[in-house]
Amino acid sequence: MAKIIKNRDIVEDRWTVLTLAANDTPQTVRLPFGPVLVPLSVWQARKEDLVRREWDQGTAFGVWLGPSDDPAAIAADLEDFSVVGVLFPKFTDGRGYSIATLLRTRYGYRGELRALGDIGRDQIHYLHRVGFDAYAIKEPELALASLDDFSEAYQAAANQPLPLFRRRASH
Amino acid sequence: MYRYNDIDRRIVRERVAQFRDQTRRYLAGELTEDEFRPLRLQNGIYIQRHGPMFRIAIPYGHVSSKQLRMLARITRTYDRGVGHFSTRHNLQLNWVRLDQIPDILAELAKVDMHAIQTSGNCVRNTTIDPLAGVSAQEVADPRPWAEIVRQWSTLNPEFAYLPRKFKIAFSGGPDDGANVRMHDLGFQLVRDAGGELGFRVWVGGGLGRTPILGEVVRPFLPWRHLLTYAEAILRVYNLHGRRDNAFKARIKILVKALGIAEFARQVDAEWEFLKDSPSTLSEAEAGRIAAQFESPDYETLPRLDASFEFAKRRDREFAAWVAHNVHAHRVPGYAAATLSLKAPGRAPGDATAAQMELVADLAERFGFAEVRVAQTQNLVLPDVRLRDLFMLWQLLRDAELATPTVGRIADITACPGGDFCALANARSIPLAQAIQARFADLAVQDDIGELKLNISGCMNACGHHHVGHIGLLGVDKQGEEFYQITLGGAWGLEASLGSVIGPAVARDEVPATIARLVDNYRMCRRPHERFIDTFKRLGADSFRTAAYGAADNASNDYERETANG
Ligand code: SF4
C-alpha cells in the first residue's frame, strides 16, 4: 500500500485516484472498490452514484482537480467530499498553488487537501503554505524534513492569513 | 537604505541551507537535471557557455559599501576578478563553480544579500529609477514600495511556478526613470485630485521576441491596496497565462489575447475578494518601511559652491564629466554622480573587483556608504557634496570610472552576448567596443547629443535594443554575425518600440552604417532636435536611404528575414 504524508505523519493510504482512460466516459467508468478520488467530470456526471455508495456501503469519496479545472465548480459541493485532490502533472505547472489557495481562502474548504502528481520534497514547503495538508509524494520520509524549510514568511498564505507585518508585536 | 532585521536574516540563511542541500543532492545524483533546473534558476544559476553563470540580486539597485566589498571579494575569490552589472540590478559572474555556489550564498548572507528569484519563472528583482529619493522631480520616493514588494514577492508560495518570469518596476517621478512600460507590471507613483498617494498601474509590457509596451490597467490605485491588487494580477496570470509555449507565456500575451478591458475585469473580479484583506497595507507598515529610507544627515550647504564652479571653469575635462555624468539633487549643495562602466575597450557593465572596492570606499568618503546600480549598466553615487566632485572625479578618472559619456552614443547598453551567453546569435561586446572606438571623439559625441544605443545578442533582448534610439540585434546568417538595425525606440515616459529599417548588416559594417545614420541626423536636424526627434519627424525612409543607399535592392531579403523573426 502506498504511503503518503498526512498532517505531518506518514500513513498507509488506501485511496484510489481514478483517471479516465481513452475509452472511458464519466458516465460509464467503473468505480473502483474502496475510497476513491474521482475527476471533476466524473463527480459532475455521477453525483448520485457516489453519494449513494457512501450512504449504502460507507465508501468514502472525493474529487480531484486538474490544473485547468476551476475550483468554483465544486465550491457548492465541498461538504460532500472526504478529500479534495489537486493534481500537478508537472511540478513546474504552478496552477495548483492558486487552486489550493482559492479552495482554502475563498471557498472555505476545511477538509483534507491532497497534493497529487509530480511533486517532491523541494515543493512541499510551498504546498504546505498554500493549504495542502496531505501529500502523495515521492520519498515521503525525506519530504517530511522539508516541510519546515523556512520558519517564517513575509506574506499571508492559506496556512497563515496574516502577513508578517500584521503579526509583529507593534501592530 | 533598508536594514535587515533578524527575520530577514533568518529567511536568507534558511534559503542558503535549503539550496546547499539541493545542490548536494544534485551532485550526488539524487536530483535529475530536470528536477534541479528550476531550483537552481530560482537561486540565480544558469548553465552558460563556460559553465554556470551566477546572478546575484541587488534589490532595486541599492548596495552598501560593505556589501559591495563582499561582492568584490566573491568576484575575486570565486570568479576571475570581473563582475557584470546587468540591466536589471543584478551582478553576474561567469566563471563560478556550481559546487561552490552554496558557499558564495553563505558569504552573501553575511551581508544580507542573496540570489533569490534572480532567474526562473517567478517574480524577479524589482527595478526602480537610480535617482530615487534624491531626484528633485519625483512625486514620491519609490524605494519603500519596492522594498514592500521585495518582501511580498520573496518566497511567495503561490507564485513560485508561474508560466514565465515576472518583472515589476516602480517609478517615483513623472520622467519614469524605471521604464515601467517595459515591465510585466509597473507602478507609477501619482497623486489623485485629492492629493492622496497611489499608483497608476501598467501591465503587460516586455521586450524579448514579442516586444510590447505596457498598458494602464488601473489609472489610480490607492497605496494601501498595492499588495492585494498585485496578488489579483498574479493570480489571474498564474491560472490563465499560457503554459503550452514558452514564447507565448509572458503576461503580455495574455493581456493582448484578452484585451486590456477584459483583463482588467478579470483582475477586478479577483480583487473583489482580496481587497481590504489583512494584506492591505497599514499606515504603520508603510511608515515602518519608509522610515528606513529617511534622508541621511545632509549638511546644510549653499546652493552654489565656489570651488566647484572654479574647477569647472579651469578644467574642461572635468566640466565635460559634470555636464554628462552629474545630476541635480533635491538637497542644495549636493549632486548625484554616475560612475560610468563604459570605458573604451571594456565590456559595458563590467567592473573589476578593484573597481568595486574603490567605489565602496568612495561611497563612504563622498556619501553615506550607498551605491546604486542603474538599468543603464552604470553605478551611481547618490549623495555627493558639490565641493567634493572635483576630488571624486580625479579618483574615478584614475580608475577608468569617469568616462564622460552618460546619455551619449558611447554609453552603450549591451547584453553579455556571444562571449558568454549560450543563447546568443552574435557577440555584443566587440561590437560595442568597435562603435565606441568609431565615436571616440568626445566633441563628436557632444555634437550628436543624446543618443541611446542598445545591443542584444539575440531576440531575448536583454540589451533592450527595442527601446534604444538605435537598437542592434544579433542574428546568425550561415554562421556569420549580422545585426539588425532598429530605429525609433525610446524609453521612460516617451517609451516607444523601434522598428527594423532594413536588412541585417555584417559586424564589420555596423560602425560605418551607424555613422551614416548619425550623419543623416546631423544633416537634417533642426535646432534642439535629438536623434530620436529627427527620426520621428522624418520617418524611417530618410534613414534607410542613408544606411543602405537609394537603390535598396536587398529589400526582398529584408522581407524574408523579418517574416522569420
Ligand atoms: S539577449 Fe540573448 S544573447 Fe544577450 S544575454 Fe540575453 S539571451 Fe543572451
XYZ file of C-alpha atoms and ligand atoms in Angstrom:
744
model
C 0.000 0.000 0.000
C 1.229 3.454 -0.825
C 2.499 5.754 1.883
C 1.551 9.402 1.965
C 2.159 12.323 4.273
C -0.896 13.429 6.138
C -0.805 16.100 8.798
C 2.923 15.615 9.194
C 2.649 11.846 9.667
C 3.482 9.129 7.206
C 0.452 6.898 6.848
C -0.681 3.972 4.733
C -3.112 5.158 2.126
C -5.964 3.117 0.695
C -7.406 5.735 -1.669
C -7.546 5.145 -5.391
C -7.140 8.109 -7.746
C -9.454 7.410 -10.667
C -8.377 8.640 -14.063
C -10.292 8.231 -17.283
C -8.708 6.011 -19.888
C -9.204 6.888 -23.545
C -12.269 4.718 -23.950
C -13.879 5.625 -20.612
C -16.633 8.177 -20.259
C -17.535 9.864 -16.985
C -20.989 8.312 -17.173
C -19.839 4.728 -17.609
C -16.423 4.416 -15.997
C -16.391 1.666 -13.376
C -15.844 2.979 -9.892
C -13.067 1.024 -8.172
C -13.559 -0.747 -4.869
C -12.799 1.281 -1.776
C -12.342 5.013 -1.214
C -11.889 6.870 -4.441
C -10.852 10.293 -5.720
C -12.683 10.949 -8.961
C -12.003 13.528 -11.639
C -14.248 16.576 -11.752
C -16.094 15.250 -14.804
C -16.987 12.013 -13.013
C -18.211 13.911 -9.978
C -20.389 16.096 -12.187
C -21.810 13.059 -14.045
C -22.208 10.653 -11.142
C -23.057 12.660 -8.047
C -25.888 10.372 -7.066
C -23.906 7.152 -7.547
C -21.109 8.398 -5.376
C -23.303 9.728 -2.610
C -25.425 6.549 -2.606
C -22.343 4.337 -2.469
C -21.125 6.185 0.553
C -24.561 6.038 2.192
C -25.080 2.332 1.475
C -21.615 0.926 1.812
C -19.729 3.606 3.672
C -17.304 4.039 0.756
C -15.708 7.428 1.096
C -15.091 9.552 -1.984
C -13.576 12.798 -3.033
C -12.774 14.738 -6.149
C -9.512 15.793 -7.722
C -8.964 18.875 -9.812
C -6.581 19.143 -12.712
C -4.655 22.360 -13.389
C -7.272 23.773 -15.746
C -10.273 22.908 -13.553
C -11.971 25.862 -11.919
C -12.364 25.278 -8.184
C -15.567 27.333 -8.332
C -17.104 24.272 -9.993
C -17.060 22.388 -6.674
C -17.495 25.318 -4.317
C -21.086 24.361 -3.511
C -20.239 20.672 -3.013
C -17.254 20.873 -0.707
C -19.122 19.385 2.255
C -19.671 16.198 0.269
C -16.003 15.321 -0.071
C -13.784 13.493 2.373
C -10.746 14.519 0.357
C -10.086 17.063 -2.364
C -7.063 16.371 -4.508
C -5.153 18.791 -6.727
C -3.069 17.270 -9.468
C 0.333 18.565 -10.545
C 1.001 16.859 -13.880
C 4.412 18.553 -13.865
C 5.875 20.201 -10.791
C 6.663 23.296 -12.845
C 2.965 23.862 -13.544
C 2.071 26.114 -10.639
C -1.665 26.492 -11.196
C -2.352 24.042 -8.372
C -0.936 26.568 -5.883
C -3.597 29.079 -6.829
C -6.297 26.398 -6.920
C -5.416 25.329 -3.388
C -5.318 28.937 -2.230
C -8.793 29.526 -3.626
C -10.230 26.355 -2.075
C -8.928 27.311 1.344
C -9.290 31.066 1.427
C -12.232 31.804 -0.841
C -14.409 28.726 -0.700
C -13.640 27.846 2.884
C -12.731 24.205 2.373
C -11.615 22.726 5.711
C -11.203 19.028 4.903
C -8.204 17.108 3.644
C -6.496 18.805 0.702
C -4.145 16.428 -1.004
C -1.400 17.238 -3.500
C -1.069 14.639 -6.225
C 1.273 14.070 -9.109
C 4.798 15.193 -9.876
C 5.767 16.700 -6.542
C 8.777 16.131 -4.338
C 10.445 17.421 -1.216
C 11.549 20.604 -2.950
C 7.937 21.660 -3.397
C 6.426 20.523 -0.117
C 7.084 23.684 1.871
C 5.228 25.879 -0.617
C 2.478 23.264 -0.958
C 2.025 23.352 2.791
C 1.833 27.123 2.801
C -0.946 27.317 0.221
C -3.094 24.976 2.283
C -2.286 21.365 1.475
C -2.226 19.032 4.452
C -1.732 15.724 2.629
C 0.848 14.836 0.020
C 1.053 11.797 -2.210
C 4.732 12.481 -2.692
C 7.961 10.822 -3.713
C 10.086 9.629 -0.777
C 7.748 10.790 1.952
C 10.279 10.206 4.744
C 12.681 12.671 3.163
C 9.964 15.088 2.151
C 8.763 15.369 5.732
C 12.050 17.022 6.649
C 11.480 19.780 4.097
C 8.037 20.812 5.347
C 9.652 23.405 7.560
C 12.480 24.557 5.313
C 11.513 28.088 6.308
C 10.445 29.092 9.790
C 8.949 32.457 8.840
C 7.298 34.043 5.827
C 6.615 37.607 4.784
C 3.318 37.214 3.021
C -0.076 35.888 4.004
C -0.982 32.473 2.636
C -3.646 29.874 3.277
C -1.819 28.460 6.297
C -1.280 31.906 7.784
C -3.892 34.527 6.913
C -1.878 37.377 8.421
C 1.174 38.789 6.667
C 4.272 39.211 8.791
C 3.687 42.922 9.184
C 0.404 42.287 10.994
C 1.978 39.739 13.300
C 4.778 41.939 14.564
C 4.312 42.891 18.190
C 3.943 46.578 17.476
C 0.881 46.237 15.214
C 18.824 52.006 2.943
C 16.704 49.176 4.187
C 18.353 47.390 7.096
C 17.681 43.699 7.606
C 16.186 42.568 10.900
C 16.533 39.115 12.456
C 13.671 37.667 10.458
C 15.015 38.933 7.127
C 18.339 37.335 8.005
C 16.822 34.087 9.122
C 14.891 33.674 5.878
C 18.026 34.227 3.803
C 20.046 31.798 5.954
C 17.355 29.155 5.651
C 17.395 29.617 1.908
C 21.155 29.015 1.863
C 20.702 25.800 3.835
C 17.908 24.663 1.555
C 19.917 25.278 -1.586
C 23.060 23.722 -0.137
C 21.127 20.516 0.377
C 19.549 20.705 -3.086
C 22.962 21.171 -4.696
C 24.385 18.285 -2.687
C 21.564 16.024 -3.810
C 22.015 17.079 -7.423
C 25.741 16.477 -7.383
C 25.130 13.098 -5.695
C 22.743 12.127 -8.489
C 19.643 12.186 -6.265
C 18.021 15.001 -8.261
C 17.745 14.818 -12.027
C 18.743 17.702 -14.264
C 15.050 18.456 -14.861
C 14.243 18.442 -11.162
C 17.217 20.615 -10.298
C 16.878 23.185 -13.094
C 14.015 25.284 -11.646
C 15.630 25.116 -8.204
C 18.973 26.409 -9.408
C 17.327 29.036 -11.608
C 15.413 30.419 -8.643
C 18.816 30.777 -6.987
C 20.296 32.642 -9.923
C 22.191 29.874 -11.710
C 22.121 29.421 -15.485
C 24.262 26.955 -17.357
C 26.122 29.046 -19.912
C 28.976 28.839 -22.401
C 31.696 28.492 -19.818
C 29.674 26.658 -17.193
C 27.383 28.154 -14.600
C 26.527 31.834 -14.699
C 25.556 33.133 -11.286
C 23.280 36.142 -10.824
C 23.261 37.954 -7.512
C 20.309 40.186 -6.605
C 20.837 43.849 -5.835
C 17.249 44.621 -4.837
C 16.101 47.784 -6.622
C 19.750 48.509 -7.280
C 20.782 49.532 -3.762
C 24.065 48.257 -2.427
C 26.037 49.441 0.591
C 29.791 49.869 0.721
C 30.040 46.835 2.931
C 28.011 44.753 0.507
C 29.988 45.985 -2.469
C 33.220 44.937 -0.784
C 31.750 41.489 -0.325
C 30.794 41.384 -3.999
C 34.373 42.343 -4.833
C 35.715 39.602 -2.603
C 33.432 36.998 -4.136
C 34.322 38.165 -7.632
C 37.983 37.779 -6.827
C 37.797 34.539 -4.840
C 35.278 32.538 -6.811
C 35.484 34.130 -10.246
C 38.189 35.746 -12.338
C 38.015 39.172 -10.784
C 35.428 40.798 -13.056
C 31.678 41.053 -12.449
C 28.993 42.221 -14.851
C 26.267 44.627 -13.751
C 23.180 43.740 -15.777
C 20.293 45.915 -16.939
C 18.121 44.619 -14.065
C 20.013 45.482 -10.886
C 21.921 42.225 -10.758
C 25.586 41.308 -10.635
C 26.513 38.388 -12.874
C 29.557 36.177 -12.538
C 30.574 33.994 -15.451
C 33.285 31.736 -14.102
C 31.942 30.239 -10.890
C 31.741 26.546 -9.954
C 28.384 25.053 -9.126
C 29.679 23.188 -6.082
C 30.959 26.477 -4.640
C 27.742 28.430 -5.056
C 26.307 27.383 -1.681
C 29.458 28.820 -0.101
C 29.068 32.028 -2.094
C 25.465 32.277 -0.934
C 26.617 31.833 2.666
C 29.111 34.666 2.183
C 26.422 36.857 0.686
C 24.077 36.111 3.568
C 26.658 37.577 5.946
C 25.987 40.971 4.368
C 22.249 40.482 3.878
C 22.433 39.562 0.220
C 21.220 36.613 -1.818
C 20.316 35.346 -5.271
C 16.692 34.537 -4.517
C 14.477 34.576 -7.606
C 17.043 36.270 -9.830
C 16.004 33.828 -12.525
C 13.334 31.236 -13.222
C 9.600 31.543 -13.785
C 8.861 33.594 -10.716
C 8.678 37.207 -9.548
C 12.102 38.719 -10.183
C 14.063 41.561 -8.696
C 12.101 44.838 -8.629
C 13.549 47.708 -10.670
C 13.421 51.437 -9.913
C 14.925 54.728 -11.016
C 18.579 55.052 -9.904
C 17.911 58.594 -8.673
C 15.024 57.526 -6.425
C 14.867 59.575 -3.272
C 17.335 62.201 -4.489
C 15.620 63.422 -7.638
C 14.035 66.831 -7.300
C 11.228 65.894 -9.661
C 9.737 62.868 -8.035
C 6.150 62.643 -6.856
C 7.178 60.329 -4.051
C 10.047 58.049 -3.177
C 9.541 54.645 -4.835
C 12.036 52.804 -2.623
C 9.750 51.934 0.312
C 7.221 50.440 -2.100
C 9.893 48.478 -3.893
C 11.022 47.091 -0.542
C 7.455 46.191 0.409
C 7.121 44.306 -2.867
C 10.521 42.699 -2.369
C 9.285 41.198 0.875
C 5.918 40.199 -0.504
C 7.395 38.521 -3.576
C 10.222 36.761 -1.748
C 9.394 33.055 -1.412
C 5.761 33.758 -2.169
C 4.434 30.191 -2.286
C 1.586 30.766 -4.711
C 3.704 32.366 -7.408
C 6.895 30.280 -7.466
C 5.965 28.326 -10.600
C 4.449 30.931 -12.905
C 4.075 30.378 -16.651
C 7.139 32.582 -17.178
C 9.280 35.216 -15.496
C 7.598 38.255 -13.997
C 9.249 41.646 -13.613
C 7.929 44.530 -11.539
C 9.074 48.162 -11.627
C 8.291 51.290 -9.613
C 8.810 54.794 -10.818
C 8.678 57.745 -8.488
C 8.632 60.581 -10.922
C 6.951 61.929 -13.972
C 10.016 61.106 -16.090
C 9.709 57.374 -15.438
C 13.363 56.546 -14.988
C 12.338 52.982 -14.173
C 10.719 52.273 -17.533
C 7.504 50.887 -16.105
C 6.051 50.287 -19.567
C 8.589 47.620 -20.433
C 7.823 45.559 -17.360
C 5.243 42.858 -16.768
C 3.838 45.051 -14.027
C 4.687 48.686 -13.457
C 3.661 51.030 -10.655
C 3.976 54.738 -11.308
C 3.581 56.886 -8.217
C 0.906 59.542 -8.694
C -1.397 61.655 -6.573
C -5.099 61.858 -7.226
C -7.082 65.099 -7.294
C -7.445 64.974 -3.515
C -3.698 64.634 -3.032
C -3.812 61.006 -1.989
C -0.785 58.941 -2.944
C -1.249 55.921 -5.148
C -0.154 54.225 -8.315
C -1.004 54.266 -11.955
C -0.749 50.571 -12.719
C 0.702 49.391 -16.024
C 0.587 45.799 -17.126
C 1.744 43.607 -19.970
C 4.958 45.271 -21.064
C 8.069 43.368 -22.031
C 10.671 43.134 -24.728
C 12.018 39.801 -25.969
C 10.663 38.063 -29.028
C 7.318 39.902 -28.974
C 8.029 43.418 -27.724
C 5.000 45.172 -26.262
C 4.654 48.290 -24.132
C 2.513 48.009 -21.032
C -0.988 49.461 -20.852
C -2.806 51.095 -17.978
C -4.889 48.522 -16.160
C -5.854 50.878 -13.350
C -5.437 54.664 -13.529
C -5.293 55.091 -9.776
C -4.721 52.537 -7.050
C -4.546 53.933 -3.511
C -1.245 52.865 -1.916
C -2.778 50.617 0.712
C -4.057 48.237 -1.928
C -0.663 47.658 -3.518
C -0.222 44.052 -2.422
C -3.783 42.801 -2.782
C -4.021 44.224 -6.271
C -0.664 42.725 -7.250
C -1.904 39.411 -5.869
C -5.033 39.589 -8.025
C -2.956 40.259 -11.143
C -0.524 37.462 -10.386
C -3.327 35.016 -9.688
C -5.116 35.746 -12.955
C -1.798 35.303 -14.717
C -0.842 32.145 -12.845
C -4.157 30.492 -13.640
C -4.671 31.720 -17.179
C -1.283 32.552 -18.680
C -0.269 30.181 -21.445
C 1.867 27.248 -20.449
C 1.926 25.396 -23.755
C 4.528 27.591 -25.424
C 7.345 29.332 -23.569
C 7.438 32.085 -26.190
C 3.800 32.956 -25.523
C 3.823 32.548 -21.777
C 4.540 36.093 -20.584
C 1.651 38.097 -19.158
C 1.796 40.461 -22.161
C 0.447 37.675 -24.387
C -2.447 37.057 -22.001
C -3.233 40.771 -21.822
C -3.140 41.053 -25.620
C -5.284 37.947 -26.087
C -7.959 39.126 -23.650
C -7.679 42.818 -24.413
C -6.860 45.234 -21.602
C -10.515 45.813 -20.692
C -11.322 42.138 -20.239
C -8.044 41.535 -18.434
C -8.864 44.411 -16.070
C -12.322 42.970 -15.497
C -10.894 39.572 -14.523
C -8.391 41.208 -12.204
C -11.142 43.259 -10.580
C -13.293 40.143 -10.124
C -10.382 38.522 -8.306
C -9.536 41.659 -6.378
C -13.104 41.907 -5.023
C -12.244 39.061 -2.692
C -8.804 40.299 -1.720
C -9.436 43.998 -1.272
C -9.275 45.047 2.377
C -7.992 41.612 3.431
C -5.189 41.540 6.029
C -2.593 42.020 3.285
C -3.891 45.559 2.857
C -1.043 47.845 3.869
C -1.364 49.724 7.109
C -0.087 53.209 7.916
C 2.143 51.579 10.486
C 3.772 49.228 7.998
C 4.176 51.863 5.305
C 5.683 54.140 7.942
C 7.994 51.458 9.306
C 9.452 50.793 5.857
C 9.531 54.454 4.817
C 11.488 55.285 7.968
C 14.316 53.087 6.672
C 14.659 55.358 3.670
C 14.591 58.634 5.511
C 17.068 61.255 4.405
C 20.577 60.741 5.679
C 22.163 63.578 7.625
C 22.690 66.068 4.857
C 24.775 69.095 5.663
C 23.189 72.475 5.221
C 25.055 73.839 2.253
C 24.720 76.769 -0.096
C 23.215 76.065 -3.478
C 26.414 77.111 -5.226
C 29.915 76.041 -4.304
C 32.685 78.395 -5.364
C 35.445 75.780 -5.589
C 33.242 73.572 -7.748
C 32.425 76.424 -10.085
C 36.060 77.359 -10.270
C 37.173 73.797 -11.076
C 34.605 73.547 -13.843
C 35.931 76.688 -15.425
C 39.541 75.709 -15.079
C 39.337 72.091 -16.214
C 37.356 71.371 -19.352
C 37.629 67.626 -18.935
C 36.065 67.909 -15.521
C 33.416 70.227 -16.893
C 32.541 67.654 -19.555
C 32.184 64.975 -16.923
C 29.952 67.236 -14.836
C 27.819 68.083 -17.853
C 27.142 64.436 -18.623
C 27.602 62.355 -15.522
C 26.402 64.611 -12.716
C 22.714 65.010 -11.909
C 20.735 67.548 -9.928
C 19.900 66.659 -6.344
C 16.912 67.781 -4.319
C 19.194 68.910 -1.463
C 21.131 72.169 -2.056
C 24.863 71.682 -2.330
C 24.599 68.030 -3.323
C 24.584 66.125 -6.606
C 24.342 62.560 -7.794
C 27.155 61.222 -9.949
C 27.078 58.410 -12.461
C 30.180 56.232 -12.398
C 30.463 55.037 -15.960
C 31.139 51.359 -16.613
C 31.573 52.142 -20.301
C 35.269 52.839 -20.511
C 36.504 52.350 -24.087
C 37.699 48.819 -24.641
C 35.781 47.372 -21.704
C 32.600 45.331 -21.803
C 29.641 47.592 -20.918
C 28.578 46.955 -17.329
C 31.740 45.146 -16.308
C 33.599 46.137 -13.155
C 36.728 44.638 -11.690
C 36.960 43.647 -8.045
C 39.394 46.516 -7.519
C 36.923 48.971 -9.033
C 34.159 47.687 -6.784
C 36.376 48.161 -3.746
C 37.295 51.646 -4.822
C 33.658 52.566 -5.350
C 32.832 51.178 -1.905
C 35.497 53.435 -0.400
C 34.361 56.453 -2.411
C 30.763 55.927 -1.320
C 31.908 56.155 2.265
C 34.113 59.141 1.685
C 31.746 61.046 -0.620
C 28.331 59.964 0.537
C 26.545 57.784 3.005
C 28.124 54.434 2.089
C 25.484 53.751 -0.512
C 25.797 52.940 -4.212
C 23.106 52.453 -6.837
C 23.145 50.172 -9.837
C 21.339 51.665 -12.844
C 19.458 49.938 -15.653
C 21.951 51.600 -17.995
C 24.685 49.345 -16.540
C 26.382 52.163 -14.684
C 26.832 52.838 -10.973
C 25.586 55.935 -9.193
C 26.805 57.718 -6.083
C 23.612 59.438 -4.959
C 24.793 61.971 -2.376
C 27.974 63.815 -3.279
C 28.685 67.328 -1.981
C 29.350 69.735 -4.842
C 32.620 70.727 -3.257
C 33.798 67.084 -3.378
C 33.017 66.461 -7.017
C 36.395 67.536 -8.341
C 38.267 65.242 -5.993
C 35.857 62.409 -6.722
C 36.303 62.865 -10.439
C 40.086 62.712 -10.184
C 39.915 59.437 -8.283
C 37.362 57.982 -10.687
C 39.400 59.009 -13.680
C 42.424 57.116 -12.420
C 40.236 54.019 -12.081
C 38.627 54.305 -15.538
C 35.270 55.093 -13.999
C 34.914 58.659 -15.241
C 34.143 58.154 -18.925
C 32.109 61.319 -19.525
C 29.597 59.839 -21.916
C 26.396 59.240 -19.951
C 23.466 59.555 -22.346
C 25.813 59.761 -25.337
C 26.282 57.293 -28.168
C 29.219 55.617 -26.420
C 27.179 54.941 -23.261
C 26.148 51.680 -24.887
C 23.896 49.233 -23.114
C 24.780 45.719 -24.191
C 23.960 42.221 -23.022
C 26.875 39.816 -22.486
C 26.127 38.276 -25.895
C 28.018 35.517 -27.589
C 31.148 35.828 -25.499
C 29.274 34.419 -22.526
C 25.665 33.633 -23.270
C 24.736 30.241 -24.686
C 21.625 31.606 -26.378
C 23.375 34.296 -28.392
C 23.337 34.558 -32.182
C 26.153 37.061 -32.165
C 28.524 38.824 -29.844
C 27.657 42.170 -28.283
C 30.838 43.238 -26.565
C 33.236 43.515 -29.535
C 30.567 45.396 -31.439
C 30.048 47.829 -28.566
C 33.794 48.386 -28.454
C 34.011 48.963 -32.206
C 31.223 51.554 -32.065
C 32.814 53.254 -29.072
C 36.086 53.402 -30.992
C 34.370 54.881 -34.041
C 32.833 57.638 -31.914
C 35.721 58.035 -29.504
C 35.964 61.789 -30.008
C 34.049 63.456 -27.222
C 33.448 66.579 -29.270
C 31.727 64.468 -31.890
C 29.671 62.717 -29.230
C 28.643 66.059 -27.833
C 27.663 67.296 -31.226
C 25.487 64.206 -31.679
C 23.945 64.802 -28.274
C 21.557 62.446 -26.543
C 21.555 59.080 -28.229
C 20.791 55.735 -26.648
C 22.378 52.761 -28.333
C 21.454 49.264 -27.177
C 22.761 45.879 -28.287
C 21.224 42.442 -27.738
C 22.897 39.232 -28.842
C 19.587 37.537 -29.644
C 15.871 38.240 -29.669
C 15.617 37.707 -25.917
C 16.531 41.368 -25.863
C 18.447 41.524 -22.592
C 20.213 44.570 -24.023
C 16.799 46.265 -24.515
C 17.509 47.008 -28.173
C 13.828 47.749 -28.917
C 13.903 50.843 -26.737
C 17.257 52.170 -27.880
C 17.156 55.171 -30.207
C 19.402 52.875 -32.200
C 18.982 49.202 -31.409
C 21.183 46.404 -32.680
C 20.075 42.796 -32.617
C 22.472 39.957 -33.352
C 21.307 37.462 -35.968
C 23.112 34.466 -37.328
C 23.437 34.239 -41.117
C 25.046 30.954 -42.061
C 27.363 31.152 -39.123
C 28.292 34.809 -39.675
C 27.478 37.543 -37.169
C 24.994 40.024 -38.593
C 22.992 42.725 -36.860
C 19.522 44.056 -37.492
C 19.235 47.785 -37.021
C 16.204 49.129 -35.187
C 15.445 52.834 -35.052
C 12.896 54.883 -33.194
C 12.864 53.176 -29.829
C 12.693 55.248 -26.681
C 12.279 54.607 -23.022
C 10.829 56.161 -19.938
C 7.731 58.276 -20.362
C 8.192 58.686 -24.105
C 8.620 54.898 -24.440
C 8.236 53.513 -27.912
C 9.404 50.415 -29.720
C 11.790 50.803 -32.593
C 11.338 49.107 -35.919
C 13.798 47.359 -38.192
C 14.869 49.668 -41.004
C 16.416 47.223 -43.438
C 18.437 44.093 -43.930
C 20.882 42.970 -41.291
C 24.437 44.209 -41.622
C 27.685 42.282 -41.178
C 29.546 43.108 -37.992
C 32.413 44.906 -39.707
C 29.941 47.149 -41.498
C 27.938 48.175 -38.458
C 30.028 51.096 -37.162
C 30.158 52.707 -40.612
C 26.425 52.165 -41.104
C 25.721 53.829 -37.779
C 27.994 56.680 -38.748
C 25.872 57.193 -41.871
C 22.697 57.195 -39.788
C 24.195 59.717 -37.421
C 25.423 61.877 -40.294
C 21.932 61.857 -41.755
C 20.634 63.119 -38.434
C 23.253 65.843 -38.302
C 22.398 66.941 -41.818
C 18.652 67.061 -41.242
C 18.208 68.085 -37.647
C 16.513 71.276 -36.579
C 17.771 73.233 -33.609
C 17.437 71.321 -30.325
C 16.267 68.182 -32.034
C 17.698 64.979 -30.643
C 18.377 61.993 -32.899
C 15.091 60.421 -31.876
C 13.159 63.626 -32.563
C 14.563 63.964 -36.063
C 13.839 60.322 -36.723
C 10.239 60.755 -35.615
C 9.806 63.851 -37.732
C 11.364 62.448 -40.885
C 10.392 58.805 -40.612
C 12.370 55.716 -41.471
C 12.849 56.293 -45.210
C 15.364 59.073 -44.906
C 17.462 56.970 -42.542
C 17.050 53.821 -44.576
C 18.410 55.585 -47.629
C 21.284 56.936 -45.590
C 22.121 53.487 -44.305
C 21.736 51.401 -47.428
C 21.836 53.833 -50.326
C 18.930 54.873 -52.531
C 18.636 51.739 -54.646
C 17.994 49.255 -51.950
C 17.938 46.023 -53.865
C 18.212 43.963 -50.722
C 14.654 44.733 -49.691
C 13.357 41.292 -50.612
C 15.906 39.734 -48.408
C 14.763 42.003 -45.626
C 11.122 40.967 -46.007
C 12.047 37.347 -45.729
C 14.125 37.910 -42.689
C 11.540 39.774 -40.662
C 8.941 37.175 -41.585
C 11.154 34.617 -39.913
C 11.905 36.818 -36.946
S 19.866 38.969 -25.350
Fe 20.250 36.843 -25.925
S 22.477 36.800 -26.130
Fe 22.035 38.616 -24.940
S 22.164 37.917 -22.801
Fe 20.016 37.812 -23.452
S 19.759 35.697 -24.067
Fe 21.959 36.088 -24.072
